[in-house]
Short mmCIF file of C-alpha atoms in Angstrom, two decimals:
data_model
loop_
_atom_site.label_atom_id
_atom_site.label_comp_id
_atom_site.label_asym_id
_atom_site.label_seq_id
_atom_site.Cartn_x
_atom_site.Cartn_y
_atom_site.Cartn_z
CA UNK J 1 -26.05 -2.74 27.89
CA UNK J 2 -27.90 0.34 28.18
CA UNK J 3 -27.92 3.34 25.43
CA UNK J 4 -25.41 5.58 26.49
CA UNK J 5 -25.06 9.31 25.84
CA UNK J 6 -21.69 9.85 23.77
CA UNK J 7 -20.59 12.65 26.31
CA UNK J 8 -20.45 10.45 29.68
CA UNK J 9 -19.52 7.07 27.30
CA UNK J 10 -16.14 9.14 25.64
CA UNK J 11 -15.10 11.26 28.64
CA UNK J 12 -11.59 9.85 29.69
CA UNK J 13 -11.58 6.92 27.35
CA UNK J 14 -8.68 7.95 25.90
CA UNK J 15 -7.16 10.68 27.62
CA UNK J 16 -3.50 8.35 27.24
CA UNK J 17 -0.70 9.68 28.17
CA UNK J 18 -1.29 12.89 28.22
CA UNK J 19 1.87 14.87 29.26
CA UNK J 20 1.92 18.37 28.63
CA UNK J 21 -0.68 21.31 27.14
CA UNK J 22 -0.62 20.47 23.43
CA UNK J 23 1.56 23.51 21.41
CA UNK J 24 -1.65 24.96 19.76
CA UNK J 25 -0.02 25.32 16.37
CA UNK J 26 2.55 23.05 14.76
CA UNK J 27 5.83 24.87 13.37
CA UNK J 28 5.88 27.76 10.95
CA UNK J 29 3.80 27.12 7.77
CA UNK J 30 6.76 29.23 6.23
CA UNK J 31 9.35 26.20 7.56
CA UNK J 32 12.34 24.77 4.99
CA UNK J 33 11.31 21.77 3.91
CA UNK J 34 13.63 19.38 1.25
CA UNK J 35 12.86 18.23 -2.29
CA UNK J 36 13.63 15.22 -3.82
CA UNK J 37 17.04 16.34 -4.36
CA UNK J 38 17.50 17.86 -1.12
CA UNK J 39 17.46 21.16 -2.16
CA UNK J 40 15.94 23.70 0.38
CA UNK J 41 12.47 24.58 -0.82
CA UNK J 42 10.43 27.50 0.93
CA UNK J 43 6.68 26.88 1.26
CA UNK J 44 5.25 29.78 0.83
CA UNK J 45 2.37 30.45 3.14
CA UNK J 46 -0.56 31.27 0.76
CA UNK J 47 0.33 27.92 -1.07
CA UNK J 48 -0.28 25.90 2.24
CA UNK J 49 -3.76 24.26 2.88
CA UNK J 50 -4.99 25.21 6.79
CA UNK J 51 -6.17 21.79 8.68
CA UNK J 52 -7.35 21.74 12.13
CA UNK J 53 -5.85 18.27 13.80
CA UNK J 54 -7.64 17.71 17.63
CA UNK J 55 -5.73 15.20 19.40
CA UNK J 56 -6.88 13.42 22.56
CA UNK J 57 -3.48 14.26 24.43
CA UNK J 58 -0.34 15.53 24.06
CA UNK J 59 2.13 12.35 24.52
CA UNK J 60 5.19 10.99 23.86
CA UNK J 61 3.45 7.91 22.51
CA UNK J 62 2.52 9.22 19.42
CA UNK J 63 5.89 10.06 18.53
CA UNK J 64 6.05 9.30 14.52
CA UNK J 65 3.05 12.53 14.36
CA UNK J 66 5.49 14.56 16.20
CA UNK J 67 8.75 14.08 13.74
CA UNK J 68 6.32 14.47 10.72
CA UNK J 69 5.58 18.39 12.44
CA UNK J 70 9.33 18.99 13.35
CA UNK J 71 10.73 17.74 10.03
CA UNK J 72 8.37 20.10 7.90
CA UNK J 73 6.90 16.67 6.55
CA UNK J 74 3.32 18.59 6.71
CA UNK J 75 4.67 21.46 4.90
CA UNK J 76 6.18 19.32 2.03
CA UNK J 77 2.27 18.29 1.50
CA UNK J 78 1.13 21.62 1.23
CA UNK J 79 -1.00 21.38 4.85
CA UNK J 80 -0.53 24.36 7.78
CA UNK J 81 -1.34 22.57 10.66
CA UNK J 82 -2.95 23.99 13.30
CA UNK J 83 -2.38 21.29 16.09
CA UNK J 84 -5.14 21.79 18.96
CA UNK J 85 -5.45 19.69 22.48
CA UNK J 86 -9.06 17.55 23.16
CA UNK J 87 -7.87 16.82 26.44
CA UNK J 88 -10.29 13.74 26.29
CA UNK J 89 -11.89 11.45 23.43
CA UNK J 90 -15.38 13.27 24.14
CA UNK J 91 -14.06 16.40 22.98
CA UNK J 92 -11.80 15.65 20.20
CA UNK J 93 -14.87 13.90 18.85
CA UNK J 94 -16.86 16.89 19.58
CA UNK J 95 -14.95 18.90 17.60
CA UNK J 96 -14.59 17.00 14.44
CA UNK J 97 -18.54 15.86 14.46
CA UNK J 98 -19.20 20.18 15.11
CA UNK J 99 -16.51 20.94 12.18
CA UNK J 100 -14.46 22.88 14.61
CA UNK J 101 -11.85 20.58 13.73
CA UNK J 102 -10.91 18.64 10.34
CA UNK J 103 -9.35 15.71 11.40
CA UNK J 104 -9.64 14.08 14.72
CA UNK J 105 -7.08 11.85 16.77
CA UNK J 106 -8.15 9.49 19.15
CA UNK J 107 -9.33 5.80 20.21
CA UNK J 108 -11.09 4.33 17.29
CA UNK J 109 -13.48 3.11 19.39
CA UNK J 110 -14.75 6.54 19.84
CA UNK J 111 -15.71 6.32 16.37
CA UNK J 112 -17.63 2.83 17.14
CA UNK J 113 -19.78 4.10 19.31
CA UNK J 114 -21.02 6.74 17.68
CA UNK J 115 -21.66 4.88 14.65
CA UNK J 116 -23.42 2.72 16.74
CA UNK J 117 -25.38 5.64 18.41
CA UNK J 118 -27.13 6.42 14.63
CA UNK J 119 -24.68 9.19 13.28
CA UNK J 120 -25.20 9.36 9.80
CA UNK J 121 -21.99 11.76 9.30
CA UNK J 122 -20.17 9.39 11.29
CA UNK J 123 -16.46 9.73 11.59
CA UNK J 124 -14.56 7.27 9.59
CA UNK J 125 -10.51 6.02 10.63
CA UNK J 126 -8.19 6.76 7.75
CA UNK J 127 -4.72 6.24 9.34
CA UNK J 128 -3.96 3.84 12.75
CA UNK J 129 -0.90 5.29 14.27
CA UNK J 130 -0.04 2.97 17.18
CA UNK J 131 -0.59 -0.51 17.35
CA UNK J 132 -0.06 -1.35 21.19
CA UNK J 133 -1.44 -0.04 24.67
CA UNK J 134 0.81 2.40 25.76
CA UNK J 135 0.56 1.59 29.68
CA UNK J 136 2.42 -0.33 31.94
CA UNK J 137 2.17 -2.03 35.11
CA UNK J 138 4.49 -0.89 37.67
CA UNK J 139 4.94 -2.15 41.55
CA UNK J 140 6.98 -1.50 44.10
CA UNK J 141 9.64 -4.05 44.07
CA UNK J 142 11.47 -5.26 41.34
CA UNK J 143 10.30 -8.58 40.46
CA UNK J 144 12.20 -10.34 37.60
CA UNK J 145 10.03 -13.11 37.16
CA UNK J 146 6.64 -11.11 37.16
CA UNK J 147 3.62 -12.84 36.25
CA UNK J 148 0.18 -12.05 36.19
CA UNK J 149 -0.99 -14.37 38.49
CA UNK J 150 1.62 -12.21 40.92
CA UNK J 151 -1.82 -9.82 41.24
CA UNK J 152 -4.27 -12.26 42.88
CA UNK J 153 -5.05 -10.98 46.12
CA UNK J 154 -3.46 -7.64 46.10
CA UNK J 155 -4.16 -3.73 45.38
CA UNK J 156 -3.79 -2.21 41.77
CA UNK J 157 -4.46 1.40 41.10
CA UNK J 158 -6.30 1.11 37.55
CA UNK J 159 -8.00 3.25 35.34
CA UNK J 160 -11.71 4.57 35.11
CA UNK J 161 -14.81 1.98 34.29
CA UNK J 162 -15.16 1.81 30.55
CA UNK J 163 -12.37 3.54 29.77
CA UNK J 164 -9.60 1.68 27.35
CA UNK J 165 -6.84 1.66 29.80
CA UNK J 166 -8.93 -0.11 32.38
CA UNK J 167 -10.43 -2.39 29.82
CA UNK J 168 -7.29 -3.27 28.18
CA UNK J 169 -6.09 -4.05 31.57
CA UNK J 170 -9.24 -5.99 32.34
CA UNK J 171 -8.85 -7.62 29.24
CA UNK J 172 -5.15 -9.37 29.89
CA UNK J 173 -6.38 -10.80 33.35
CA UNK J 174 -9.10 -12.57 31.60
CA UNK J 175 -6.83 -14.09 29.13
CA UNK J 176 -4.76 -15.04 31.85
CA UNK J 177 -7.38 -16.62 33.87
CA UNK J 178 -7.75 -13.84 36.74
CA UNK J 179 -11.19 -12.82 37.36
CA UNK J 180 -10.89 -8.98 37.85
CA UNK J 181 -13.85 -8.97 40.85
CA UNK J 182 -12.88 -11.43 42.35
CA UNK J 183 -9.20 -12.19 42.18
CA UNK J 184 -8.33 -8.61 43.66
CA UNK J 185 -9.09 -5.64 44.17
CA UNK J 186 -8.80 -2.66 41.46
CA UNK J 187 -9.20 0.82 42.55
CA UNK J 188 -11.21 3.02 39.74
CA UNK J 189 -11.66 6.01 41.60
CA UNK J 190 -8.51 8.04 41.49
CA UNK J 191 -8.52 10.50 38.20
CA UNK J 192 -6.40 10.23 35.68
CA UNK J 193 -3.36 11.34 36.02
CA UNK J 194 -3.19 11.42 39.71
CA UNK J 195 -2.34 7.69 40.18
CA UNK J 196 1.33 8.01 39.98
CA UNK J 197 1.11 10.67 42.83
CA UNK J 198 -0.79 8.34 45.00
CA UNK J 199 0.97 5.11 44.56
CA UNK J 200 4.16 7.12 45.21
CA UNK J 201 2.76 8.33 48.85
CA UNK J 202 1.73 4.46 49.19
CA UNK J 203 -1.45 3.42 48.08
CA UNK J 204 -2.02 0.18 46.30
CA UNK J 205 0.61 -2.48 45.48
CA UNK J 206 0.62 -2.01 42.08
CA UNK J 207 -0.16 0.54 39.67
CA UNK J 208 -1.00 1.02 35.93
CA UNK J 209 0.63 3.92 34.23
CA UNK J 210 0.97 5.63 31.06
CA UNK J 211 4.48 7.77 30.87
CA UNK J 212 5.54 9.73 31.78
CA UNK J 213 4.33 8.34 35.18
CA UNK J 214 6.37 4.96 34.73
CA UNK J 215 9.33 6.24 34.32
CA UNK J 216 9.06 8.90 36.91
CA UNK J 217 8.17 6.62 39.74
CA UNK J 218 10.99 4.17 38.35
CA UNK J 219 13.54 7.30 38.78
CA UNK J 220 12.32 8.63 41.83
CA UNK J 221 12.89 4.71 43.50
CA UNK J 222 9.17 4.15 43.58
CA UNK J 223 8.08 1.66 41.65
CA UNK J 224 9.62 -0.68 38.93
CA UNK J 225 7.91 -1.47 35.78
CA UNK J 226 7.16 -5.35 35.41
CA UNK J 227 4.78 -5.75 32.75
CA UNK J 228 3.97 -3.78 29.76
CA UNK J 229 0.17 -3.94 28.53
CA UNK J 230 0.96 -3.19 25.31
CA UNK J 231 2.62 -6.06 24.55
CA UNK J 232 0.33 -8.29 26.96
CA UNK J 233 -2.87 -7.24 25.34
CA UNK J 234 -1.93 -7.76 21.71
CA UNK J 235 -2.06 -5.41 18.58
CA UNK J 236 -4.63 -3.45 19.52
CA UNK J 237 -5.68 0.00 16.93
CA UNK J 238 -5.45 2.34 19.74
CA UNK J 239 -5.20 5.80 18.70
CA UNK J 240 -5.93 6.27 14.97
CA UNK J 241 -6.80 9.36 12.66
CA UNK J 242 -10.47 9.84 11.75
CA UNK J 243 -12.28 12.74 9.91
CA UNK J 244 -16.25 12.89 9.08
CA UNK J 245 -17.03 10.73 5.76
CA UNK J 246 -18.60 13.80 4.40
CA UNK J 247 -15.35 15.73 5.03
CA UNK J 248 -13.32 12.57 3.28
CA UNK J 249 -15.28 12.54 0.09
CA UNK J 250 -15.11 16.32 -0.06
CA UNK J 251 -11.21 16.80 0.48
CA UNK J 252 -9.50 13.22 -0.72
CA UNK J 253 -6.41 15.68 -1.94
CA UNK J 254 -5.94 17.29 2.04
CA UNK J 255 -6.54 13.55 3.13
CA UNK J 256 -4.20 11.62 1.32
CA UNK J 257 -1.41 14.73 1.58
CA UNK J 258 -1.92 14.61 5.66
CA UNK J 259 -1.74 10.60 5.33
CA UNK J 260 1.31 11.09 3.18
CA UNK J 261 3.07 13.14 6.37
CA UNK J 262 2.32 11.02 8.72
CA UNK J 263 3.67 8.22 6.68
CA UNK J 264 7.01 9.96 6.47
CA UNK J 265 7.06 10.24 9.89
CA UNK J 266 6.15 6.63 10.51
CA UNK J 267 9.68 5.47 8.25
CA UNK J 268 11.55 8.00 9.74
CA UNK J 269 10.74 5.97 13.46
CA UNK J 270 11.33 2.61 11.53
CA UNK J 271 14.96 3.99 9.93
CA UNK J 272 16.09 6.21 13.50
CA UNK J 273 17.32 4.92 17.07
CA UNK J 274 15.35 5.97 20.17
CA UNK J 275 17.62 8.88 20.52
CA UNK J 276 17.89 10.31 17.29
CA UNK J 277 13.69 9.86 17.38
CA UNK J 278 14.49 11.67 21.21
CA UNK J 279 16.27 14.44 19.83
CA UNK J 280 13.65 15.42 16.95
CA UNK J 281 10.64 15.30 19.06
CA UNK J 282 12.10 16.99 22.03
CA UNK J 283 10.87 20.75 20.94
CA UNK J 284 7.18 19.12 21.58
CA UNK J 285 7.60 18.41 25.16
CA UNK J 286 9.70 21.60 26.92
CA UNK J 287 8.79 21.01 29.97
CA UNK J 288 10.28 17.20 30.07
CA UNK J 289 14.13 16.76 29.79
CA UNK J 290 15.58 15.05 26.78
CA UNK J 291 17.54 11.87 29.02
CA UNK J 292 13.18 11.30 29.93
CA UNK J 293 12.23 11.74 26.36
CA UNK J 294 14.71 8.96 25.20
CA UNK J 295 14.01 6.80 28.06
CA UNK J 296 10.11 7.11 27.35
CA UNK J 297 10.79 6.60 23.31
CA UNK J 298 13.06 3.40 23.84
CA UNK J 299 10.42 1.93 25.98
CA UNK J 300 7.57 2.63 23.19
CA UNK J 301 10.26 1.74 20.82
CA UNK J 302 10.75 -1.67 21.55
CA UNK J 303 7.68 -2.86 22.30
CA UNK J 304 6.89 -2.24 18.50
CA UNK J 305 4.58 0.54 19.48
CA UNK J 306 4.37 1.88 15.89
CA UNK J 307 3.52 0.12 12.58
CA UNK J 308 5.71 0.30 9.55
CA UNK J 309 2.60 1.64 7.61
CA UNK J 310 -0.77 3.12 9.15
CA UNK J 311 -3.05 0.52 7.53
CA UNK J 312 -5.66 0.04 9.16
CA UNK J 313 -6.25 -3.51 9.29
CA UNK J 314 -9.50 -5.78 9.91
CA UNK J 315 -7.96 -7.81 12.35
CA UNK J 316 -7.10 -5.56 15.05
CA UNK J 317 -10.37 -3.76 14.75
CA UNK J 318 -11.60 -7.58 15.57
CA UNK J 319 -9.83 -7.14 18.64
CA UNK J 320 -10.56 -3.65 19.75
CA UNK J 321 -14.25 -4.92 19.55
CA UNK J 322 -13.57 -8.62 21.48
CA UNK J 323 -11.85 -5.75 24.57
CA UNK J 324 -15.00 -3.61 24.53
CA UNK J 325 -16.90 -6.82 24.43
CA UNK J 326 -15.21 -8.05 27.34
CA UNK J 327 -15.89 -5.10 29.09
CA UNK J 328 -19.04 -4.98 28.68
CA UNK J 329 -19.27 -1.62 26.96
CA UNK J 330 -20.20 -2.50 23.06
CA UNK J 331 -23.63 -2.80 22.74
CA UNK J 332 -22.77 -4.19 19.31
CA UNK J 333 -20.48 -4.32 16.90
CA UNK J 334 -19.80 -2.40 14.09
CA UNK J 335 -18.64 -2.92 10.62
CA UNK J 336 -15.04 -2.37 9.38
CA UNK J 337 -16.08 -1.27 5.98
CA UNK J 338 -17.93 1.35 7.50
CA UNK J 339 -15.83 2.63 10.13
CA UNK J 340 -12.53 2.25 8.25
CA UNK J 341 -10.83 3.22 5.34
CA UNK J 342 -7.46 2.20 4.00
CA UNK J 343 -6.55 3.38 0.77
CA UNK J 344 -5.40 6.44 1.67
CA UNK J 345 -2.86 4.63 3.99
CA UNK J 346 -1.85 2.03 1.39
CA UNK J 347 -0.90 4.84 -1.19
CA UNK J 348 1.11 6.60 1.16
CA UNK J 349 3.13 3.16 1.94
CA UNK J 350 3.91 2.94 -1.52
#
């Protein structure tokens, strides 16, 4: 596979689910947060460490992050976090390579490649938030007895060339035996974002969405989800937290307190129902009403979207590199030890 420039290989990769602008900063460094007796304890603001987080998009799926911000969980680790929007893997990567961010969060495949493209600052994974694709296949009947086979010979609005949605979705046909060329016919041209639009005014038979598109078209009478590629495609690391090693080795305190956040976010999911999960994250997403929110969470919710820990493991970042394989888009692979780190995770699940 040809070299590839990490601007045009990252753009859209992992713009998932991207819902609304992100909120710039996360809530007041000066929030309550609780001791260990659950006594109100003030932060105040000079004692709170200022980190930069760039995330890819703003979305629902990455729920757990979102509780840790509205429960003051950042706060409690002495971190003000300023919470900034990539609005696309190439940029979020952008900013943590430039230092315009601290911490980066995105596809940790973005971090593959540019290993592979000779970085020697290269931007290690520290944390793996979600554990399955967050898209789903939607058509526009209800079919009850869905299979993949069910695709052969029709329409399906996908995702761009090379980007993970598309590859993940690639991916399942070929372990079901459909030959994506040939089997039928997937449209890659419509932007992201814009597919729910067009399948509503009546292109293609089916339709591969992240949310809040599923649930929109499945509200408005549109379409019906009938498969969800997150559970199809496996356990696959697809959004994780990453920093520059340099950045690691120089702040293993900010690291392991941010790690320690998100972990508390992470058991609050596992402990919480869909709704209660609803309810906490709502302030994040204004613009989407809280019956979507808890329809959108229950779906992520029990397809085991979220890990009990964010350990990293070897085994899934086997599998992100057999997808990108399959796609045709790793020229080769990388190494684990390199790319990931875990004991930051693994003291925070303790």
């Amino acid at each position: 596979m040809k070299k590839r420039i990490l601007a045009s290989l990252l753009s859209s990769v992992l713009a998932v689910g991207l819902l609304t602008a992100c909120s710039g900063e996360s809530e007041d460094s000066g929030k309550t947060a609780q001791d260990g007796s659950g006594s109100a304890v003030q932060k105040e603001e000079e004692e709170l460490t200022k980190v930069t987080l760039n995330e890819v998009a703003h979305s629902i799926f990455y729920a757990p992050m979102y509780v840790a911000i509205e429960e003051g969980y950042f706060e409690e680790e002495g971190i003000e976090l300023d919470l900034v929007c990539g609005f696309g893997a190439d940029k979020t990567m952008t900013a943590v390579i430039s230092g315009e961010a601290d911490i980066g969060f995105m596809g940790s495949e973005a971090s593959i490649y540019t290993y592979n493209e000779g970085a020697t600052d290269y931007v290690v994974n520290f944390a793996q938030l979600t554990q399955r694709a967050g898209n789903f296949l939607v058509a526009r009947e209800k079919m009850d007895d869905f299979s993949w086979e069910d695709l052969k010979g029709h329409l399906v609005l996908g995702g761009r060339k090379g980007g993970m949605p598309e590859m993940v979705f690639e991916y399942i046909l070929k372990e079901n035996g459909i030959d994506p060329e040939e089997d039928l016919e997937i449209n890659q041209s419509i932007d992201f974002g814009s597919t729910a639009a067009a399948f509503s005014e009546g292109q293609g038979d089916f339709t591969v969405e992240f949310e809040p598109g599923a649930t929109t078209l499945e509200s408005e009478g549109k379409g019906y989800v009938v498969a969800s590629l997150g559970e199809d495609s496996g356990y696959v690391p697809y959004t994780a937290f990453s920093a520059k090693r340099s950045y690691i080795d120089e702040n293993p305190d900010i690291i392991q307190g941010f790690t320690n956040a998100l972990q508390k976010g992470m058991d609050y999911v596992q402990a919480h129902s869909p709704e209660e999960i609803a309810s906490v994250i709502e302030p994040q997403f204004p613009e989407t009403d809280l019956e979507t929110i808890t329809t959108i969470v229950t779906r992520y919710y029990d397809q085991d979207t979220w890990k009990s820990n964010l350990i990293f493991e070897e085994s899934s970042f086997d599998l992100l590199q057999d997808i990108l394989e399959s796609a045709g888009e790793l020229e080769k692979r990388a190494p684990y030890d390199d790319l990931v780190t875990t004991k930051f995770a693994a003291i925070a699940a303790q």
